[in-house]
Coordinates of C-alpha atoms in Angstrom, one line a residue:
Chain A
Q1 CA -1.5 -18.8 4.0
L2 CA -0.8 -15.3 5.2
V3 CA -4.0 -13.3 5.6
L4 CA -5.0 -10.1 7.3
T5 CA -8.5 -9.7 8.6
Q6 CA -10.2 -6.4 9.3
S7 CA -13.8 -5.5 10.2
P8 CA -15.5 -3.8 7.2
S9 CA -16.7 -0.8 9.2
A10 CA -16.3 1.2 12.4
S11 CA -17.8 4.4 13.8
A12 CA -17.2 6.8 16.6
S13 CA -18.2 10.3 17.6
L14 CA -16.3 13.5 17.0
G15 CA -13.7 13.9 19.8
A16 CA -14.0 10.3 21.0
S17 CA -11.5 7.5 20.5
V18 CA -11.6 4.4 18.3
K19 CA -9.5 1.3 18.2
L20 CA -9.3 -0.6 14.8
T21 CA -8.1 -4.2 14.7
C22 CA -6.1 -6.1 12.2
T23 CA -5.8 -9.9 12.8
L24 CA -2.9 -12.0 11.4
S25 CA -3.7 -15.5 10.2
S26 CA -2.8 -18.6 12.3
G27 CA 1.0 -19.2 12.5
H28 CA 1.8 -15.6 11.7
S29 CA 1.3 -13.9 15.1
S30 CA 5.0 -12.7 15.2
Y31 CA 4.7 -10.6 12.0
A32 CA 4.9 -6.9 11.9
I33 CA 2.2 -4.9 10.1
A34 CA 1.8 -1.4 8.8
W35 CA -1.3 0.8 8.9
H36 CA -2.3 3.0 6.0
Q37 CA -5.0 5.7 5.8
Q38 CA -6.9 6.5 2.6
Q39 CA -9.1 9.6 2.7
P40 CA -11.9 9.9 0.1
E41 CA -10.6 10.3 -3.4
K42 CA -7.0 10.3 -2.3
G43 CA -4.1 8.0 -2.4
P44 CA -3.1 6.0 0.7
R45 CA -0.9 7.5 3.4
Y46 CA 1.4 5.5 5.6
L47 CA 0.6 5.9 9.3
M48 CA 2.9 3.5 11.2
K49 CA 4.5 0.1 11.4
I50 CA 3.7 -2.1 14.4
N51 CA 5.9 -4.9 15.6
S52 CA 4.7 -8.0 17.6
D53 CA 6.0 -6.4 20.8
G54 CA 3.8 -3.3 20.3
S55 CA 6.7 -1.0 19.4
H56 CA 5.9 1.2 16.4
I57 CA 7.4 3.5 13.9
K58 CA 5.3 6.4 12.7
G59 CA 5.4 8.0 9.3
D60 CA 6.4 11.6 8.8
G61 CA 4.0 14.1 10.2
I62 CA 1.6 11.6 11.8
P63 CA -0.1 13.3 14.8
D64 CA 0.3 11.9 18.3
R65 CA -3.5 11.2 18.2
F66 CA -2.6 8.1 16.3
S67 CA -1.0 5.2 18.2
G68 CA -0.4 1.5 17.8
S69 CA -0.3 -1.6 19.9
S70 CA -0.2 -5.4 19.7
S71 CA -1.6 -8.4 21.4
G72 CA -1.0 -11.9 20.1
A73 CA -2.1 -12.0 16.5
E74 CA -3.9 -8.7 16.7
R75 CA -2.5 -5.4 15.8
Y76 CA -4.3 -2.2 16.7
L77 CA -4.6 1.3 15.6
T78 CA -6.0 3.7 18.1
I79 CA -7.2 7.2 17.1
S80 CA -8.0 9.6 19.9
S81 CA -9.7 13.0 19.8
L82 CA -11.4 12.0 16.5
Q83 CA -11.6 14.7 13.9
S84 CA -13.7 14.9 10.8
E85 CA -10.7 14.4 8.6
D86 CA -10.1 11.0 10.2
E87 CA -13.1 9.7 8.3
A88 CA -11.3 7.4 5.9
D89 CA -10.5 3.8 5.0
Y90 CA -7.8 2.2 7.0
Y91 CA -5.8 -0.7 5.6
C92 CA -3.3 -3.0 7.3
Q93 CA -0.4 -4.5 5.3
T94 CA 2.2 -7.2 6.0
W95 CA 4.8 -9.1 4.0
D96 CA 6.5 -12.4 3.8
T97 CA 8.9 -14.2 1.4
A98 CA 7.9 -13.1 -2.1
I99 CA 4.6 -11.6 -1.1
Q100 CA 2.9 -8.5 0.2
V101 CA -0.6 -8.7 1.7
F102 CA -3.3 -6.2 2.5
G103 CA -6.3 -6.5 4.7
G104 CA -9.7 -5.8 3.3
G105 CA -9.9 -2.4 5.0
T106 CA -12.0 -0.8 7.6
K107 CA -14.2 2.2 6.7
L108 CA -14.3 4.6 9.7
T109 CA -17.2 6.9 10.0
V110 CA -16.9 9.9 12.4
L111 CA -20.4 10.7 13.7
Chain B
E1 CA 10.5 15.4 0.7
V2 CA 9.6 12.2 -1.0
H3 CA 7.5 12.5 -4.2
L4 CA 6.1 9.7 -6.3
L5 CA 4.3 10.6 -9.5
E6 CA 2.6 8.0 -11.6
S7 CA 1.7 8.4 -15.3
G8 CA 0.7 6.4 -18.3
G9 CA -2.8 5.3 -17.4
G10 CA -5.7 5.5 -19.8
L11 CA -8.3 3.6 -21.8
V12 CA -7.1 0.3 -23.4
Q13 CA -9.0 -2.5 -25.1
P14 CA -9.1 -6.0 -23.7
G15 CA -6.0 -7.9 -24.8
G16 CA -4.0 -4.6 -25.1
S17 CA -0.9 -3.4 -23.5
L18 CA 0.1 -0.4 -21.4
R19 CA 3.2 0.9 -19.7
L20 CA 2.9 2.8 -16.4
S21 CA 5.7 5.0 -15.1
C22 CA 6.5 6.4 -11.7
A23 CA 8.9 9.3 -11.3
A24 CA 10.5 9.5 -7.9
S25 CA 12.4 12.2 -6.0
G26 CA 13.5 13.1 -2.5
F27 CA 15.4 9.9 -1.6
T28 CA 18.3 7.9 -2.8
F29 CA 16.4 6.0 -5.5
S30 CA 18.6 3.0 -5.9
N31 CA 18.7 2.2 -2.2
Y32 CA 15.0 1.4 -1.9
A33 CA 12.6 -1.3 -3.2
L34 CA 9.5 0.0 -5.0
S35 CA 6.1 -1.6 -5.4
W36 CA 3.0 -1.3 -7.5
V37 CA -0.4 -1.6 -5.7
R38 CA -3.8 -1.3 -7.4
Q39 CA -7.3 -0.5 -6.4
A40 CA -10.3 -1.5 -8.4
P41 CA -13.3 0.8 -8.3
G42 CA -14.9 0.6 -4.9
K43 CA -12.6 -2.1 -3.7
G44 CA -9.6 -2.4 -1.4
L45 CA -5.8 -2.3 -2.0
E46 CA -4.2 -5.2 -3.9
W47 CA -0.5 -5.7 -4.2
V48 CA 0.7 -6.2 -7.8
S49 CA 4.5 -6.3 -7.8
T50 CA 7.8 -5.3 -6.0
I51 CA 11.3 -4.7 -7.3
S52 CA 14.5 -4.4 -5.3
G53 CA 16.6 -1.3 -5.3
S54 CA 19.1 -2.8 -7.7
G55 CA 16.4 -4.2 -9.9
V56 CA 17.7 -7.7 -9.7
T57 CA 14.9 -9.2 -7.6
T58 CA 11.3 -9.0 -8.5
Y59 CA 8.1 -10.4 -7.0
Y60 CA 4.6 -10.6 -8.4
A61 CA 1.1 -11.5 -7.2
D62 CA 0.0 -14.8 -8.7
S63 CA -2.7 -13.2 -10.9
M64 CA -0.2 -10.9 -12.5
K65 CA 2.6 -13.3 -13.2
G66 CA 3.4 -13.7 -16.9
R67 CA 1.3 -10.7 -17.9
F68 CA 3.0 -7.8 -15.9
T69 CA 6.6 -6.9 -15.8
I70 CA 8.1 -4.5 -13.2
S71 CA 11.3 -2.7 -14.0
R72 CA 13.3 0.4 -13.0
D73 CA 15.8 2.8 -14.4
N74 CA 17.9 4.0 -11.5
S75 CA 19.6 6.6 -13.7
K76 CA 16.3 8.2 -14.4
H77 CA 14.8 7.6 -10.9
T78 CA 11.8 6.0 -12.6
L79 CA 9.8 2.8 -11.9
Y80 CA 7.8 1.1 -14.6
L81 CA 5.0 -1.5 -15.0
H82 CA 4.6 -3.1 -18.4
M83 CA 1.1 -4.7 -18.6
N84 CA 0.1 -7.1 -21.4
S85 CA -3.0 -9.1 -22.2
L86 CA -5.1 -6.7 -20.2
R87 CA -8.5 -7.8 -18.9
A88 CA -11.5 -5.9 -17.7
E89 CA -10.7 -7.0 -14.2
D90 CA -7.4 -5.1 -14.4
T91 CA -9.3 -1.8 -14.4
A92 CA -8.0 0.0 -11.4
I93 CA -6.1 2.9 -10.0
Y94 CA -2.4 1.9 -10.0
Y95 CA -0.2 3.3 -7.2
C96 CA 3.5 3.2 -6.8
A97 CA 4.9 3.0 -3.3
K98 CA 8.3 3.1 -1.7
G99 CA 9.5 0.4 0.6
Y100 CA 10.8 1.4 4.1
F101 CA 14.0 -0.7 4.3
G102 CA 14.1 -4.3 3.0
V103 CA 12.9 -5.6 -0.4
L104 CA 9.7 -6.8 1.2
D105 CA 8.8 -4.4 4.0
N106 CA 6.2 -1.9 4.9
L107 CA 5.4 0.8 2.3
D108 CA 6.1 4.3 3.7
Y109 CA 5.3 6.6 0.8
W110 CA 2.7 6.5 -1.9
G111 CA 1.9 8.3 -5.1
Q112 CA -1.5 9.7 -6.1
G113 CA -2.1 6.9 -8.6
T114 CA -2.9 6.6 -12.3
L115 CA -6.2 5.2 -13.6
V116 CA -6.2 2.3 -16.1
T117 CA -9.5 1.4 -17.7
V118 CA -9.7 -1.8 -19.8
S119 CA -12.8 -1.7 -22.0
S120 CA -13.9 -2.1 -25.6

């Protein structure tokens, strides 16, 4: 069964960096995923797609502070030079035959 | 610039029906798959359904099969979600989203959502 696992919460200080993790279920380590950001009271926003080799495709207007990487079944979103507007929920998403799957989301707090 | 604008949400009684719409602009509508994703109050994102660019192929989450029907009118650049036999647990914000390339692929643009409340 295709499942994405995310930590429920993360925190980091203003101006620092943070690395969020999305883990693919066993047998699915070759799958690409996408990261989406949801600021409070807003709709989601696509950030980037990350392939198993770590290559990534960013969405329109996504700042260079956002980057992606991959290792095994883990897909990462790194945000550097954290700003207050980065405080949001971050969801990973993947897909397979006849199904789309979302992770449970990580709530990022900027201290 | 891609725009997706949902409408049709509102208050409906349990067992009732509702049709959501999503008006799209800024891209060649018939070339791209579209999806509905929902978010219950205080919860995460949940995939509902996806339809191919031509409208021929559709996919549904198991809990929505048989109750929800996704469709599209490529001449009107509009996506629809027909919801029947609504339950309290269907209460959520419903978002439409555009697929990046394939029928099942990452979603690269989202609307702002429309709220559906199922309550007596």
